[in-house]
Amino acid sequence: MKICVHGAGAWGTAVAVNAAARHEVTLWARDAAQADAISKARENTRYLPGLALPAPLAVRAGDIGQAHAGADLVIVATPMAALREQLVALRGCTAPVAWLCKGVEPARDATSFGLFAHEIWTQAAPDLIAGVLSGPSFAQEVAEGRPTALVAASPHAAVRDALVDAFHGPALRVYANEDIVGVEVGGAVKNVLAIATGLCDGLALGLNARAALITRGLAEMTRFGLALGARAETFMGLSGLGDLVLTSTGDLSRNRKVGLLLAQGRTLAQAVDSLGHVAEGVYCARTVVQRARGLGIEMPIAEGVVALLDGRVSPQDAVAALTGRDPVPESVQPGAAASPRQSS
């Protein structure tokens, strides 16, 4: 296959390296200087230092509207904030298109809320045959060829098939899923919950507390997703439970690190500045809570994260608010209207 990967960050570089072993792959950077530096060094020193790029992998710079010419598959590997622009530039592209970003688009004004990637797609470029490649994965490990399993989600079989053909192999397993809503909800909400888990671990609350937080977080994620039209079984799979466990417990998780740093007394600005990468959970937490409220869904863990990020509560008070909640039955009908007896 001829594959165009647009976005030379950690994830874009990782999937390009993986696919270059079997396909003709071009990694497109956002500017010529970046592309030239990566090409000459044969290494992405900023985002994946120490990883040698395979010789067949070409690195170029240019507009995505020109870069996809003749491609069998186009991968958009930019942050969520840039996805709309990328999809607009791809209007008219006949090849399958898939994005890697997880989260929500920043709200355009105070009266609106952020959108998931599939909603941006519907607005910006509905003619595209498109979908998402998601699941529990750190870019560093994918680039190194470590065993990983991902989900190719799209309502279009052509997109799912193209992603499986491009990336499925001995180390990287790709599973098809039609439920793009559920896959994207899992990919966004797990980042918010990972901040909470990092906070829990940073305050040394113990492994029992971490397990409880992840489990109740999964219940929140599922309620929210079902209210948006997702399928329950999606949240028991790779893009739900799998990605939540990885992002909440893995030391490479940026969102978990934000929670750890906040627990240490760092400000949000200090925590974010220290990462060097985007932590999508910081930017999508408010939208998740806002949309959940509009749907009548309670998400107390996500609410606590937003209060913490806004500086309205201390790390200790955020945890106390969760542990001090009234007792509730564990068995909850996901997607039912929220009440004190139907919340995490």
GROMACS .gro file of C-alpha atoms in nm:
model
  344
    1MET     CA    1   0.000   0.000   0.000
    2LYS     CA    2   0.096   0.363  -0.044
    3ILE     CA    3   0.034   0.535   0.290
    4CYS     CA    4   0.047   0.906   0.374
    5VAL     CA    5   0.091   0.992   0.744
    6HIS     CA    6   0.034   1.361   0.810
    7GLY     CA    7   0.176   1.483   1.141
    8ALA     CA    8   0.529   1.404   1.258
    9GLY     CA    9   0.465   1.393   1.629
   10ALA     CA   10   0.518   1.083   1.841
   11TRP     CA   11   0.212   0.895   1.716
   12GLY     CA   12   0.250   0.986   1.352
   13THR     CA   13   0.613   0.882   1.356
   14ALA     CA   14   0.535   0.558   1.538
   15VAL     CA   15   0.269   0.437   1.295
   16ALA     CA   16   0.481   0.544   0.999
   17VAL     CA   17   0.776   0.343   1.130
   18ASN     CA   18   0.552   0.041   1.188
   19ALA     CA   19   0.394   0.050   0.844
   20ALA     CA   20   0.720   0.121   0.659
   21ALA     CA   21   0.831  -0.237   0.717
   22ARG     CA   22   0.566  -0.357   0.468
   23HIS     CA   23   0.439  -0.057   0.273
   24GLU     CA   24   0.547   0.257   0.090
   25VAL     CA   25   0.508   0.523   0.358
   26THR     CA   26   0.563   0.898   0.357
   27LEU     CA   27   0.566   1.091   0.684
   28TRP     CA   28   0.457   1.451   0.624
   29ALA     CA   29   0.574   1.715   0.873
   30ARG     CA   30   0.406   2.051   0.920
   31ASP     CA   31   0.703   2.255   0.797
   32ALA     CA   32   1.006   2.207   0.579
   33ALA     CA   33   1.261   2.265   0.855
   34GLN     CA   34   1.111   1.991   1.071
   35ALA     CA   35   1.097   1.748   0.780
   36ASP     CA   36   1.455   1.824   0.680
   37ALA     CA   37   1.584   1.775   1.036
   38ILE     CA   38   1.407   1.440   1.075
   39SER     CA   39   1.516   1.322   0.732
   40LYS     CA   40   1.882   1.410   0.783
   41ALA     CA   41   1.906   1.270   1.137
   42ARG     CA   42   1.689   0.966   1.050
   43GLU     CA   43   1.541   1.023   1.393
   44ASN     CA   44   1.259   1.231   1.539
   45THR     CA   45   1.473   1.379   1.814
   46ARG     CA   46   1.191   1.582   1.966
   47TYR     CA   47   0.916   1.324   1.995
   48LEU     CA   48   1.083   0.981   1.969
   49PRO     CA   49   1.450   1.034   2.053
   50GLY     CA   50   1.681   0.736   2.013
   51LEU     CA   51   1.461   0.555   1.761
   52ALA     CA   52   1.622   0.514   1.419
   53LEU     CA   53   1.384   0.560   1.127
   54PRO     CA   54   1.388   0.277   0.872
   55ALA     CA   55   1.560   0.363   0.546
   56PRO     CA   56   1.250   0.319   0.324
   57LEU     CA   57   1.049   0.575   0.525
   58ALA     CA   58   1.035   0.906   0.336
   59VAL     CA   59   0.995   1.232   0.526
   60ARG     CA   60   0.845   1.532   0.348
   61ALA     CA   61   0.676   1.863   0.419
   62GLY     CA   62   0.370   2.009   0.252
   63ASP     CA   63  -0.001   2.067   0.261
   64ILE     CA   64  -0.210   1.756   0.327
   65GLY     CA   65  -0.428   1.843   0.031
   66GLN     CA   66  -0.131   1.773  -0.196
   67ALA     CA   67   0.035   1.505   0.016
   68HIS     CA   68  -0.241   1.248  -0.025
   69ALA     CA   69  -0.218   1.233  -0.405
   70GLY     CA   70  -0.208   0.867  -0.511
   71ALA     CA   71  -0.230   0.735  -0.155
   72ASP     CA   72  -0.421   0.416  -0.070
   73LEU     CA   73  -0.463   0.531   0.291
   74VAL     CA   74  -0.428   0.869   0.462
   75ILE     CA   75  -0.352   0.890   0.835
   76VAL     CA   76  -0.409   1.219   1.020
   77ALA     CA   77  -0.180   1.222   1.321
   78THR     CA   78  -0.228   1.577   1.447
   79PRO     CA   79  -0.365   1.688   1.786
   80MET     CA   80  -0.744   1.711   1.806
   81ALA     CA   81  -0.736   2.090   1.781
   82ALA     CA   82  -0.601   2.064   1.425
   83LEU     CA   83  -0.828   1.785   1.299
   84ARG     CA   84  -1.098   2.005   1.147
   85GLU     CA   85  -0.844   2.194   0.936
   86GLN     CA   86  -0.693   1.866   0.817
   87LEU     CA   87  -1.027   1.716   0.719
   88VAL     CA   88  -1.129   2.030   0.532
   89ALA     CA   89  -0.802   2.010   0.336
   90LEU     CA   90  -0.881   1.648   0.249
   91ARG     CA   91  -1.221   1.718   0.094
   92GLY     CA   92  -1.243   1.528  -0.229
   93CYS     CA   93  -0.989   1.265  -0.124
   94THR     CA   94  -1.107   0.925  -0.247
   95ALA     CA   95  -0.872   0.716  -0.033
   96PRO     CA   96  -0.977   0.596   0.313
   97VAL     CA   97  -0.886   0.848   0.585
   98ALA     CA   98  -0.825   0.771   0.952
   99TRP     CA   99  -0.729   0.992   1.244
  100LEU     CA  100  -0.528   0.895   1.551
  101CYS     CA  101  -0.623   1.177   1.789
  102LYS     CA  102  -0.829   1.113   2.102
  103GLY     CA  103  -1.037   1.370   2.287
  104VAL     CA  104  -1.265   1.654   2.179
  105GLU     CA  105  -1.227   1.966   1.974
  106PRO     CA  106  -1.201   2.281   2.189
  107ALA     CA  107  -1.533   2.465   2.216
  108ARG     CA  108  -1.557   2.755   1.972
  109ASP     CA  109  -1.729   2.991   2.217
  110ALA     CA  110  -1.889   3.003   2.560
  111THR     CA  111  -2.227   2.888   2.428
  112SER     CA  112  -2.105   2.571   2.256
  113PHE     CA  113  -1.929   2.251   2.355
  114GLY     CA  114  -1.644   2.060   2.197
  115LEU     CA  115  -1.706   1.784   1.944
  116PHE     CA  116  -1.572   1.433   1.906
  117ALA     CA  117  -1.374   1.358   1.591
  118HIS     CA  118  -1.659   1.177   1.416
  119GLU     CA  119  -1.880   1.481   1.476
  120ILE     CA  120  -1.614   1.710   1.326
  121TRP     CA  121  -1.595   1.476   1.028
  122THR     CA  122  -1.973   1.497   0.977
  123GLN     CA  123  -1.956   1.877   0.980
  124ALA     CA  124  -1.631   1.946   0.798
  125ALA     CA  125  -1.594   1.674   0.534
  126PRO     CA  126  -1.889   1.434   0.524
  127ASP     CA  127  -1.786   1.315   0.178
  128LEU     CA  128  -1.476   1.142   0.315
  129ILE     CA  129  -1.469   0.768   0.377
  130ALA     CA  130  -1.318   0.794   0.722
  131GLY     CA  131  -1.272   0.649   1.070
  132VAL     CA  132  -1.037   0.624   1.366
  133LEU     CA  133  -0.746   0.403   1.476
  134SER     CA  134  -0.751   0.387   1.855
  135GLY     CA  135  -0.690   0.162   2.154
  136PRO     CA  136  -0.442   0.102   2.437
  137SER     CA  137  -0.107   0.209   2.300
  138PHE     CA  138   0.194   0.425   2.374
  139ALA     CA  139   0.371   0.558   2.066
  140GLN     CA  140   0.714   0.460   2.197
  141GLU     CA  141   0.621   0.093   2.231
  142VAL     CA  142   0.450   0.078   1.890
  143ALA     CA  143   0.758   0.230   1.728
  144GLU     CA  144   0.978  -0.026   1.903
  145GLY     CA  145   0.767  -0.313   1.772
  146ARG     CA  146   0.636  -0.422   2.111
  147PRO     CA  147   0.311  -0.624   2.114
  148THR     CA  148   0.008  -0.395   2.086
  149ALA     CA  149  -0.360  -0.430   1.997
  150LEU     CA  150  -0.562  -0.150   1.835
  151VAL     CA  151  -0.916  -0.092   1.710
  152ALA     CA  152  -1.006   0.028   1.360
  153ALA     CA  153  -1.347   0.191   1.396
  154SER     CA  154  -1.564   0.324   1.115
  155PRO     CA  155  -1.910   0.279   0.971
  156HIS     CA  156  -1.732   0.212   0.640
  157ALA     CA  157  -1.591  -0.136   0.582
  158ALA     CA  158  -1.339   0.008   0.336
  159VAL     CA  159  -1.175   0.210   0.614
  160ARG     CA  160  -1.169  -0.077   0.859
  161ASP     CA  161  -1.022  -0.309   0.596
  162ALA     CA  162  -0.758  -0.057   0.490
  163LEU     CA  163  -0.641  -0.006   0.848
  164VAL     CA  164  -0.620  -0.381   0.909
  165ASP     CA  165  -0.428  -0.431   0.584
  166ALA     CA  166  -0.191  -0.145   0.667
  167PHE     CA  167  -0.102  -0.224   1.026
  168HIS     CA  168  -0.208  -0.574   1.131
  169GLY     CA  169   0.094  -0.799   1.185
  170PRO     CA  170   0.275  -1.021   1.434
  171ALA     CA  171   0.337  -0.741   1.686
  172LEU     CA  172   0.055  -0.500   1.610
  173ARG     CA  173  -0.291  -0.655   1.606
  174VAL     CA  174  -0.579  -0.450   1.462
  175TYR     CA  175  -0.942  -0.540   1.533
  176ALA     CA  176  -1.231  -0.391   1.334
  177ASN     CA  177  -1.528  -0.225   1.506
  178GLU     CA  178  -1.829  -0.043   1.356
  179ASP     CA  179  -1.898   0.153   1.678
  180ILE     CA  180  -1.701   0.471   1.613
  181VAL     CA  181  -1.898   0.659   1.880
  182GLY     CA  182  -1.804   0.414   2.155
  183VAL     CA  183  -1.442   0.394   2.046
  184GLU     CA  184  -1.407   0.772   2.049
  185VAL     CA  185  -1.585   0.817   2.381
  186GLY     CA  186  -1.349   0.563   2.535
  187GLY     CA  187  -1.047   0.737   2.385
  188ALA     CA  188  -1.154   1.074   2.526
  189VAL     CA  189  -1.294   0.990   2.869
  190LYS     CA  190  -1.006   0.760   2.965
  191ASN     CA  191  -0.774   1.062   2.952
  192VAL     CA  192  -0.988   1.246   3.207
  193LEU     CA  193  -1.003   0.942   3.433
  194ALA     CA  194  -0.626   0.895   3.406
  195ILE     CA  195  -0.576   1.239   3.560
  196ALA     CA  196  -0.787   1.124   3.854
  197THR     CA  197  -0.589   0.801   3.886
  198GLY     CA  198  -0.260   0.990   3.876
  199LEU     CA  199  -0.392   1.210   4.155
  200CYS     CA  200  -0.487   0.902   4.355
  201ASP     CA  201  -0.140   0.751   4.313
  202GLY     CA  202   0.033   1.083   4.378
  203LEU     CA  203  -0.144   1.107   4.712
  204ALA     CA  204  -0.034   0.748   4.792
  205LEU     CA  205  -0.389   0.625   4.850
  206GLY     CA  206  -0.294   0.270   4.756
  207LEU     CA  207  -0.366   0.004   4.498
  208ASN     CA  208  -0.714  -0.067   4.635
  209ALA     CA  209  -0.813   0.295   4.574
  210ARG     CA  210  -0.667   0.286   4.224
  211ALA     CA  211  -0.867  -0.027   4.135
  212ALA     CA  212  -1.188   0.125   4.269
  213LEU     CA  213  -1.131   0.448   4.079
  214ILE     CA  214  -1.067   0.273   3.748
  215THR     CA  215  -1.370   0.048   3.790
  216ARG     CA  216  -1.609   0.328   3.881
  217GLY     CA  217  -1.457   0.539   3.608
  218LEU     CA  218  -1.545   0.269   3.358
  219ALA     CA  219  -1.905   0.286   3.482
  220GLU     CA  220  -1.906   0.663   3.419
  221MET     CA  221  -1.759   0.620   3.073
  222THR     CA  222  -2.017   0.356   2.983
  223ARG     CA  223  -2.316   0.560   3.103
  224PHE     CA  224  -2.196   0.858   2.906
  225GLY     CA  225  -2.123   0.657   2.593
  226LEU     CA  226  -2.458   0.481   2.588
  227ALA     CA  227  -2.636   0.814   2.617
  228LEU     CA  228  -2.450   0.924   2.303
  229GLY     CA  229  -2.551   0.612   2.112
  230ALA     CA  230  -2.252   0.384   2.170
  231ARG     CA  231  -2.268   0.008   2.231
  232ALA     CA  232  -2.208  -0.129   2.580
  233GLU     CA  233  -1.973  -0.404   2.462
  234THR     CA  234  -1.732  -0.147   2.316
  235PHE     CA  235  -1.645  -0.031   2.667
  236MET     CA  236  -1.550  -0.383   2.769
  237GLY     CA  237  -1.299  -0.396   2.484
  238LEU     CA  238  -0.966  -0.245   2.383
  239SER     CA  239  -1.080   0.114   2.336
  240GLY     CA  240  -1.275   0.116   2.663
  241LEU     CA  241  -1.139  -0.091   2.949
  242GLY     CA  242  -0.809  -0.160   2.772
  243ASP     CA  243  -0.721   0.203   2.703
  244LEU     CA  244  -0.847   0.312   3.046
  245VAL     CA  245  -0.621   0.064   3.227
  246LEU     CA  246  -0.317   0.156   3.018
  247THR     CA  247  -0.357   0.532   3.047
  248SER     CA  248  -0.442   0.520   3.416
  249THR     CA  249  -0.151   0.298   3.521
  250GLY     CA  250   0.123   0.333   3.259
  251ASP     CA  251   0.426   0.545   3.342
  252LEU     CA  252   0.432   0.678   2.984
  253SER     CA  253   0.084   0.830   3.024
  254ARG     CA  254   0.086   1.209   3.000
  255ASN     CA  255  -0.259   1.241   3.155
  256ARG     CA  256  -0.162   1.024   3.451
  257LYS     CA  257   0.148   1.240   3.494
  258VAL     CA  258  -0.067   1.553   3.516
  259GLY     CA  259  -0.253   1.399   3.811
  260LEU     CA  260   0.074   1.295   3.976
  261LEU     CA  261   0.218   1.647   3.943
  262LEU     CA  262  -0.098   1.813   4.074
  263ALA     CA  263  -0.083   1.583   4.376
  264GLN     CA  264   0.273   1.706   4.435
  265GLY     CA  265   0.151   2.064   4.455
  266ARG     CA  266   0.236   2.177   4.101
  267THR     CA  267   0.001   2.419   3.932
  268LEU     CA  268  -0.183   2.307   3.620
  269ALA     CA  269   0.034   2.534   3.406
  270GLN     CA  270   0.351   2.387   3.555
  271ALA     CA  271   0.225   2.032   3.506
  272VAL     CA  272   0.129   2.087   3.142
  273ASP     CA  273   0.448   2.279   3.057
  274SER     CA  274   0.665   1.998   3.191
  275LEU     CA  275   0.519   1.739   2.952
  276GLY     CA  276   0.643   1.862   2.617
  277HIS     CA  277   0.339   1.695   2.459
  278VAL     CA  278  -0.036   1.752   2.461
  279ALA     CA  279  -0.234   1.594   2.749
  280GLU     CA  280  -0.577   1.571   2.587
  281GLY     CA  281  -0.755   1.502   2.917
  282VAL     CA  282  -0.685   1.856   3.035
  283TYR     CA  283  -0.861   1.999   2.734
  284CYS     CA  284  -1.158   1.765   2.706
  285ALA     CA  285  -1.258   1.724   3.073
  286ARG     CA  286  -1.486   2.029   3.079
  287THR     CA  287  -1.658   1.931   2.756
  288VAL     CA  288  -1.720   1.576   2.880
  289VAL     CA  289  -1.879   1.707   3.200
  290GLN     CA  290  -2.079   1.972   3.014
  291ARG     CA  291  -2.220   1.722   2.767
  292ALA     CA  292  -2.292   1.468   3.041
  293ARG     CA  293  -2.495   1.727   3.232
  294GLY     CA  294  -2.694   1.804   2.920
  295LEU     CA  295  -2.771   1.433   2.885
  296GLY     CA  296  -2.871   1.395   3.250
  297ILE     CA  297  -2.570   1.172   3.323
  298GLU     CA  298  -2.376   1.206   3.647
  299MET     CA  299  -1.997   1.169   3.621
  300PRO     CA  300  -1.863   1.251   3.969
  301ILE     CA  301  -1.503   1.149   3.894
  302ALA     CA  302  -1.491   1.366   3.583
  303GLU     CA  303  -1.662   1.648   3.777
  304GLY     CA  304  -1.392   1.621   4.043
  305VAL     CA  305  -1.118   1.642   3.778
  306VAL     CA  306  -1.271   1.959   3.633
  307ALA     CA  307  -1.296   2.119   3.977
  308LEU     CA  308  -0.929   2.034   4.036
  309LEU     CA  309  -0.816   2.166   3.697
  310ASP     CA  310  -1.012   2.487   3.753
  311GLY     CA  311  -0.842   2.537   4.088
  312ARG     CA  312  -1.171   2.525   4.280
  313VAL     CA  313  -1.055   2.238   4.503
  314SER     CA  314  -0.723   2.106   4.630
  315PRO     CA  315  -0.606   1.753   4.542
  316GLN     CA  316  -0.699   1.638   4.892
  317ASP     CA  317  -1.044   1.797   4.874
  318ALA     CA  318  -1.108   1.644   4.531
  319VAL     CA  319  -1.045   1.296   4.671
  320ALA     CA  320  -1.245   1.368   4.985
  321ALA     CA  321  -1.545   1.473   4.775
  322LEU     CA  322  -1.542   1.137   4.597
  323THR     CA  323  -1.484   0.917   4.900
  324GLY     CA  324  -1.745   1.108   5.100
  325ARG     CA  325  -2.031   1.045   4.857
  326ASP     CA  326  -2.343   0.865   4.973
  327PRO     CA  327  -2.344   0.486   4.925
  328VAL     CA  328  -2.495   0.361   4.601
  329PRO     CA  329  -2.578   0.020   4.456
  330GLU     CA  330  -2.307  -0.108   4.223
  331SER     CA  331  -2.554  -0.235   3.964
  332VAL     CA  332  -2.665   0.075   3.774
  333GLN     CA  333  -2.863   0.098   3.453
  334PRO     CA  334  -2.612   0.284   3.233
  335GLY     CA  335  -2.761   0.577   3.048
  336ALA     CA  336  -3.048   0.624   3.292
  337ALA     CA  337  -3.115   0.972   3.422
  338ALA     CA  338  -2.874   1.066   3.698
  339SER     CA  339  -2.967   1.060   4.065
  340PRO     CA  340  -2.771   1.017   4.391
  341ARG     CA  341  -2.841   0.644   4.367
  342GLN     CA  342  -2.720   0.617   4.009
  343SER     CA  343  -2.374   0.765   4.024
  344SER     CA  344  -2.020   0.647   4.084
   0.00000   0.00000   0.00000
